[in-house]
mmCIF file of C-alpha atoms in Angstrom:
data_model
loop_
_atom_site.group_PDB
_atom_site.id
_atom_site.type_symbol
_atom_site.label_atom_id
_atom_site.label_comp_id
_atom_site.label_asym_id
_atom_site.label_seq_id
_atom_site.Cartn_x
_atom_site.Cartn_y
_atom_site.Cartn_z
ATOM 1 C CA MET U 15 -17.977 7.922 -18.619
ATOM 2 C CA ALA U 16 -19.557 9.860 -15.765
ATOM 3 C CA ARG U 17 -18.310 13.368 -15.321
ATOM 4 C CA TRP U 18 -17.389 14.766 -11.926
ATOM 5 C CA HIS U 19 -20.301 16.851 -10.717
ATOM 6 C CA GLN U 20 -19.620 20.179 -9.077
ATOM 7 C CA PRO U 21 -22.214 22.415 -7.402
ATOM 8 C CA MET U 22 -24.116 24.672 -9.791
ATOM 9 C CA GLY U 23 -22.165 27.730 -10.899
ATOM 10 C CA VAL U 24 -18.721 26.259 -10.219
ATOM 11 C CA SER U 25 -16.580 25.657 -13.293
ATOM 12 C CA VAL U 26 -14.211 22.741 -13.244
ATOM 13 C CA ARG U 27 -10.764 23.560 -14.628
ATOM 14 C CA HIS U 28 -9.545 20.069 -13.899
ATOM 15 C CA GLN U 29 -12.314 18.107 -15.661
ATOM 16 C CA LYS U 30 -10.026 16.054 -17.961
ATOM 17 C CA VAL U 31 -7.898 14.945 -15.019
ATOM 18 C CA LEU U 32 -11.005 14.182 -12.949
ATOM 19 C CA ASP U 33 -12.438 12.047 -15.741
ATOM 20 C CA LYS U 34 -9.183 10.083 -16.031
ATOM 21 C CA VAL U 35 -9.058 9.582 -12.251
ATOM 22 C CA LEU U 36 -12.639 8.334 -12.149
ATOM 23 C CA ASN U 37 -12.338 5.938 -15.085
ATOM 24 C CA GLY U 38 -9.244 4.176 -13.687
ATOM 25 C CA SER U 39 -6.717 5.485 -16.206
ATOM 26 C CA PHE U 40 -3.985 6.161 -13.629
ATOM 27 C CA SER U 41 -1.676 3.663 -11.934
ATOM 28 C CA ARG U 42 -1.269 3.782 -8.143
ATOM 29 C CA ALA U 43 2.069 5.611 -8.582
ATOM 30 C CA ASP U 44 0.410 8.144 -10.910
ATOM 31 C CA LEU U 45 -2.406 8.718 -8.408
ATOM 32 C CA ALA U 46 0.099 9.269 -5.592
ATOM 33 C CA ARG U 47 1.977 11.889 -7.631
ATOM 34 C CA LEU U 48 -1.270 13.498 -8.776
ATOM 35 C CA ARG U 49 -2.464 13.776 -5.163
ATOM 36 C CA VAL U 50 0.749 15.524 -4.093
ATOM 37 C CA ASN U 51 0.433 17.965 -7.000
ATOM 38 C CA ALA U 52 -3.272 18.604 -6.354
ATOM 39 C CA LEU U 53 -2.644 19.226 -2.647
ATOM 40 C CA GLU U 54 0.046 21.737 -3.592
ATOM 41 C CA LEU U 55 -2.420 23.540 -5.873
ATOM 42 C CA VAL U 56 -4.968 23.638 -3.048
ATOM 43 C CA ARG U 57 -2.294 25.028 -0.709
ATOM 44 C CA LYS U 58 -1.604 27.760 -3.269
ATOM 45 C CA GLY U 59 -5.267 28.738 -3.366
ATOM 46 C CA ASP U 60 -6.707 26.666 -6.234
ATOM 47 C CA GLY U 61 -9.930 25.579 -4.532
ATOM 48 C CA GLU U 62 -11.051 23.583 -7.568
ATOM 49 C CA ALA U 63 -8.043 21.263 -7.189
ATOM 50 C CA GLN U 64 -9.729 19.934 -4.029
ATOM 51 C CA ALA U 65 -12.121 18.067 -6.352
ATOM 52 C CA VAL U 66 -9.111 16.139 -7.701
ATOM 53 C CA VAL U 67 -7.940 15.301 -4.158
ATOM 54 C CA ASP U 68 -11.449 14.124 -3.246
ATOM 55 C CA ALA U 69 -11.755 12.001 -6.395
ATOM 56 C CA ILE U 70 -8.427 10.286 -5.708
ATOM 57 C CA MET U 71 -9.717 9.137 -2.304
ATOM 58 C CA SER U 72 -12.188 6.805 -4.030
ATOM 59 C CA ALA U 73 -10.324 6.226 -7.315
ATOM 60 C CA CYS U 74 -9.495 2.699 -8.369
ATOM 61 C CA PRO U 75 -6.027 2.557 -9.971
ATOM 62 C CA SER U 76 -5.320 0.607 -13.120
ATOM 63 C CA ASP U 77 -3.013 -1.721 -11.159
ATOM 64 C CA THR U 78 -4.929 -3.071 -8.165
ATOM 65 C CA ARG U 79 -3.092 -5.330 -5.713
ATOM 66 C CA VAL U 80 -3.706 -8.090 -3.196
ATOM 67 C CA VAL U 81 -2.787 -7.083 0.352
ATOM 68 C CA PHE U 82 -2.147 -9.830 2.879
ATOM 69 C CA MET U 83 -2.984 -8.021 6.118
ATOM 70 C CA GLY U 84 -2.258 -9.147 9.644
ATOM 71 C CA PHE U 85 -4.991 -8.358 12.160
ATOM 72 C CA CYS U 86 -3.576 -9.471 15.519
ATOM 73 C CA PRO U 87 -1.403 -6.812 17.204
ATOM 74 C CA GLY U 88 1.631 -8.419 18.824
ATOM 75 C CA ALA U 89 0.815 -11.640 16.895
ATOM 76 C CA ASP U 90 -1.608 -12.429 19.751
ATOM 77 C CA PHE U 91 -4.853 -13.979 18.515
ATOM 78 C CA ASN U 92 -6.586 -12.645 21.656
ATOM 79 C CA ASN U 93 -6.035 -9.139 20.216
ATOM 80 C CA ARG U 94 -7.714 -9.895 16.883
ATOM 81 C CA LEU U 95 -9.193 -6.836 15.158
ATOM 82 C CA ASP U 96 -10.935 -8.487 12.209
ATOM 83 C CA ILE U 97 -14.289 -8.915 13.955
ATOM 84 C CA GLU U 98 -14.473 -5.183 14.759
ATOM 85 C CA TRP U 99 -13.238 -4.235 11.277
ATOM 86 C CA LYS U 100 -15.936 -6.331 9.603
ATOM 87 C CA ALA U 101 -18.651 -4.970 11.890
ATOM 88 C CA LYS U 102 -17.613 -1.357 11.145
ATOM 89 C CA GLY U 103 -16.738 -1.872 7.470
ATOM 90 C CA VAL U 104 -13.180 -0.598 7.920
ATOM 91 C CA CYS U 105 -9.543 -1.671 8.053
ATOM 92 C CA THR U 106 -7.111 0.259 10.259
ATOM 93 C CA PHE U 107 -3.396 0.210 10.956
ATOM 94 C CA SER U 108 -1.874 1.209 14.289
ATOM 95 C CA PHE U 109 1.709 -0.087 14.239
ATOM 96 C CA LEU U 110 3.139 3.385 13.710
ATOM 97 C CA ASP U 111 6.630 2.453 15.004
ATOM 98 C CA SER U 112 7.503 0.885 11.656
ATOM 99 C CA ASP U 113 7.947 3.499 8.948
ATOM 100 C CA GLN U 114 8.142 0.710 6.343
ATOM 101 C CA GLN U 115 4.803 -0.791 7.443
ATOM 102 C CA VAL U 116 3.124 2.629 7.560
ATOM 103 C CA ALA U 117 4.408 3.348 4.047
ATOM 104 C CA ARG U 118 2.984 0.035 2.812
ATOM 105 C CA PHE U 119 -0.395 0.725 4.418
ATOM 106 C CA ASN U 120 -0.400 4.159 2.791
ATOM 107 C CA GLU U 121 0.127 2.513 -0.639
ATOM 108 C CA ILE U 122 -3.194 0.655 -0.424
ATOM 109 C CA CYS U 123 -5.738 2.031 -2.907
ATOM 110 C CA THR U 124 -9.427 1.765 -3.618
ATOM 111 C CA GLY U 125 -10.108 -1.527 -5.400
ATOM 112 C CA ASP U 126 -7.277 -3.423 -3.698
ATOM 113 C CA LEU U 127 -8.218 -6.797 -2.228
ATOM 114 C CA ILE U 128 -7.448 -7.168 1.480
ATOM 115 C CA VAL U 129 -6.884 -10.762 2.658
ATOM 116 C CA LEU U 130 -6.751 -11.226 6.431
ATOM 117 C CA LYS U 131 -3.857 -13.511 7.355
ATOM 118 C CA LYS U 132 -2.220 -15.007 10.427
ATOM 119 C CA ARG U 133 1.033 -16.951 10.214
ATOM 120 C CA HIS U 134 0.309 -20.566 11.165
ATOM 121 C CA VAL U 135 3.300 -22.905 10.737
ATOM 122 C CA PHE U 136 6.356 -20.669 11.083
ATOM 123 C CA GLY U 137 7.999 -20.117 7.705
ATOM 124 C CA LYS U 138 5.593 -22.473 5.904
ATOM 125 C CA THR U 139 1.880 -21.679 6.073
ATOM 126 C CA MET U 140 -0.643 -19.013 6.970
ATOM 127 C CA ARG U 141 -4.338 -19.130 7.807
ATOM 128 C CA LEU U 142 -6.708 -16.786 6.005
ATOM 129 C CA PHE U 143 -9.693 -15.415 7.912
ATOM 130 C CA GLY U 144 -11.577 -13.280 5.418
ATOM 131 C CA HIS U 145 -11.275 -10.842 2.554
ATOM 132 C CA GLY U 146 -12.776 -7.656 1.193
ATOM 133 C CA ARG U 147 -12.339 -4.817 -1.274
ATOM 134 C CA VAL U 148 -11.262 -1.307 -0.364
ATOM 135 C CA SER U 149 -14.197 0.959 -1.283
ATOM 136 C CA SER U 150 -12.484 4.256 -0.381
ATOM 137 C CA ILE U 151 -9.709 5.864 1.642
ATOM 138 C CA ALA U 152 -10.602 8.026 4.637
ATOM 139 C CA PHE U 153 -8.998 9.882 7.534
ATOM 140 C CA ASP U 154 -10.224 10.110 11.118
ATOM 141 C CA GLU U 155 -10.497 13.323 13.131
ATOM 142 C CA ASN U 156 -6.794 13.041 14.035
ATOM 143 C CA GLY U 157 -5.714 12.705 10.397
ATOM 144 C CA LYS U 158 -4.982 8.970 10.705
ATOM 145 C CA ARG U 159 -5.608 7.047 7.479
ATOM 146 C CA TYR U 160 -8.012 4.113 7.369
ATOM 147 C CA LEU U 161 -9.773 2.073 4.684
ATOM 148 C CA ASN U 162 -13.510 1.851 4.103
ATOM 149 C CA MET U 163 -14.172 -1.758 3.194
ATOM 150 C CA ARG U 164 -16.708 -3.989 1.517
ATOM 151 C CA TRP U 165 -16.003 -7.199 3.442
ATOM 152 C CA SER U 166 -17.114 -10.580 2.157
ATOM 153 C CA ALA U 167 -19.634 -12.348 4.389
ATOM 154 C CA GLN U 168 -17.811 -15.626 3.793
ATOM 155 C CA ASP U 169 -16.479 -17.006 7.091
ATOM 156 C CA GLU U 170 -14.590 -20.122 5.976
ATOM 157 C CA GLU U 171 -10.940 -20.181 7.068
ATOM 158 C CA ILE U 172 -8.268 -21.852 4.976
ATOM 159 C CA GLU U 173 -4.584 -22.673 5.350
ATOM 160 C CA VAL U 174 -2.314 -21.879 2.420
ATOM 161 C CA PRO U 175 1.427 -21.673 1.792
ATOM 162 C CA LEU U 176 3.024 -18.667 3.447
ATOM 163 C CA MET U 177 3.295 -15.959 0.837
ATOM 164 C CA ALA U 178 3.326 -12.905 3.013
ATOM 165 C CA ALA U 179 6.562 -12.079 4.759
ATOM 166 C CA ASN U 180 6.818 -11.558 8.489
ATOM 167 C CA SER U 181 5.053 -8.222 8.212
ATOM 168 C CA THR U 182 1.604 -6.900 8.983
ATOM 169 C CA VAL U 183 1.060 -5.355 5.545
ATOM 170 C CA ASP U 184 2.305 -7.314 2.543
ATOM 171 C CA ILE U 185 1.283 -6.015 -0.890
ATOM 172 C CA ARG U 186 1.496 -8.356 -3.884
ATOM 173 C CA SER U 187 0.635 -8.054 -7.552
ATOM 174 C CA MET U 188 -2.058 -10.357 -8.908
ATOM 175 C CA GLU U 189 0.622 -11.982 -11.083
ATOM 176 C CA GLN U 190 2.621 -12.923 -7.964
ATOM 177 C CA VAL U 191 -0.487 -14.275 -6.248
ATOM 178 C CA GLU U 192 -1.527 -16.310 -9.295
ATOM 179 C CA ALA U 193 1.963 -17.817 -9.510
ATOM 180 C CA ASP U 194 2.265 -18.731 -5.818
ATOM 181 C CA MET U 195 -1.231 -19.530 -4.517
ATOM 182 C CA PRO U 196 -2.954 -22.924 -4.910
ATOM 183 C CA ASP U 197 -6.340 -23.322 -6.622
ATOM 184 C CA GLU U 198 -7.941 -23.609 -3.166
ATOM 185 C CA PHE U 199 -7.166 -19.937 -2.534
ATOM 186 C CA PHE U 200 -9.004 -18.801 -5.673
ATOM 187 C CA LYS U 201 -12.003 -21.026 -4.889
ATOM 188 C CA TRP U 202 -12.070 -19.489 -1.399
ATOM 189 C CA LEU U 203 -12.142 -15.991 -2.930
ATOM 190 C CA ALA U 204 -15.010 -16.861 -5.278
ATOM 191 C CA THR U 205 -17.849 -16.035 -2.922
ATOM 192 C CA PRO U 206 -20.999 -14.790 -4.711
ATOM 193 C CA GLU U 207 -20.407 -11.090 -3.980
ATOM 194 C CA PHE U 208 -16.802 -11.285 -5.239
ATOM 195 C CA SER U 209 -17.225 -13.529 -8.301
#
């Protein structure tokens, strides 16, 4: 297990926690609570707790998820964002009017699989336009959260049964996906860089 490296001369009071964060010992709920606690310690003057906050930004939880993510604001294919996202290696979310959707986007963690979806036959099917893994969480200069991504180069589109609800961000456990998705979906995911 790699230890968290601090600049020379700085002791790390939080080394055990850092090691557990970095080796994937915490669930996504545990990481969320740990981040709140670490931020509070930083606010109270514990500068070394910032190392915990920083580690959480790229930590992979023990319970990664599959996120079916819409990429066409207003459900208009002419507004598609996936091409820009793939070119920049990011995934963003701008529908800030929905507290529920913002909360879901904020649940996404490093290691989660993002699957780009667009509803196709209303209530029945969706088309999938690409996928990638979250490599880290980041914030822009205005404090708006976004995801750094490792997108698959695979460009094949497939149509599968509608699993994601009528929402932009739909997070599912791998168990749910395995139960509901056809074999075609898993073959589509098995590109060389994701096998």
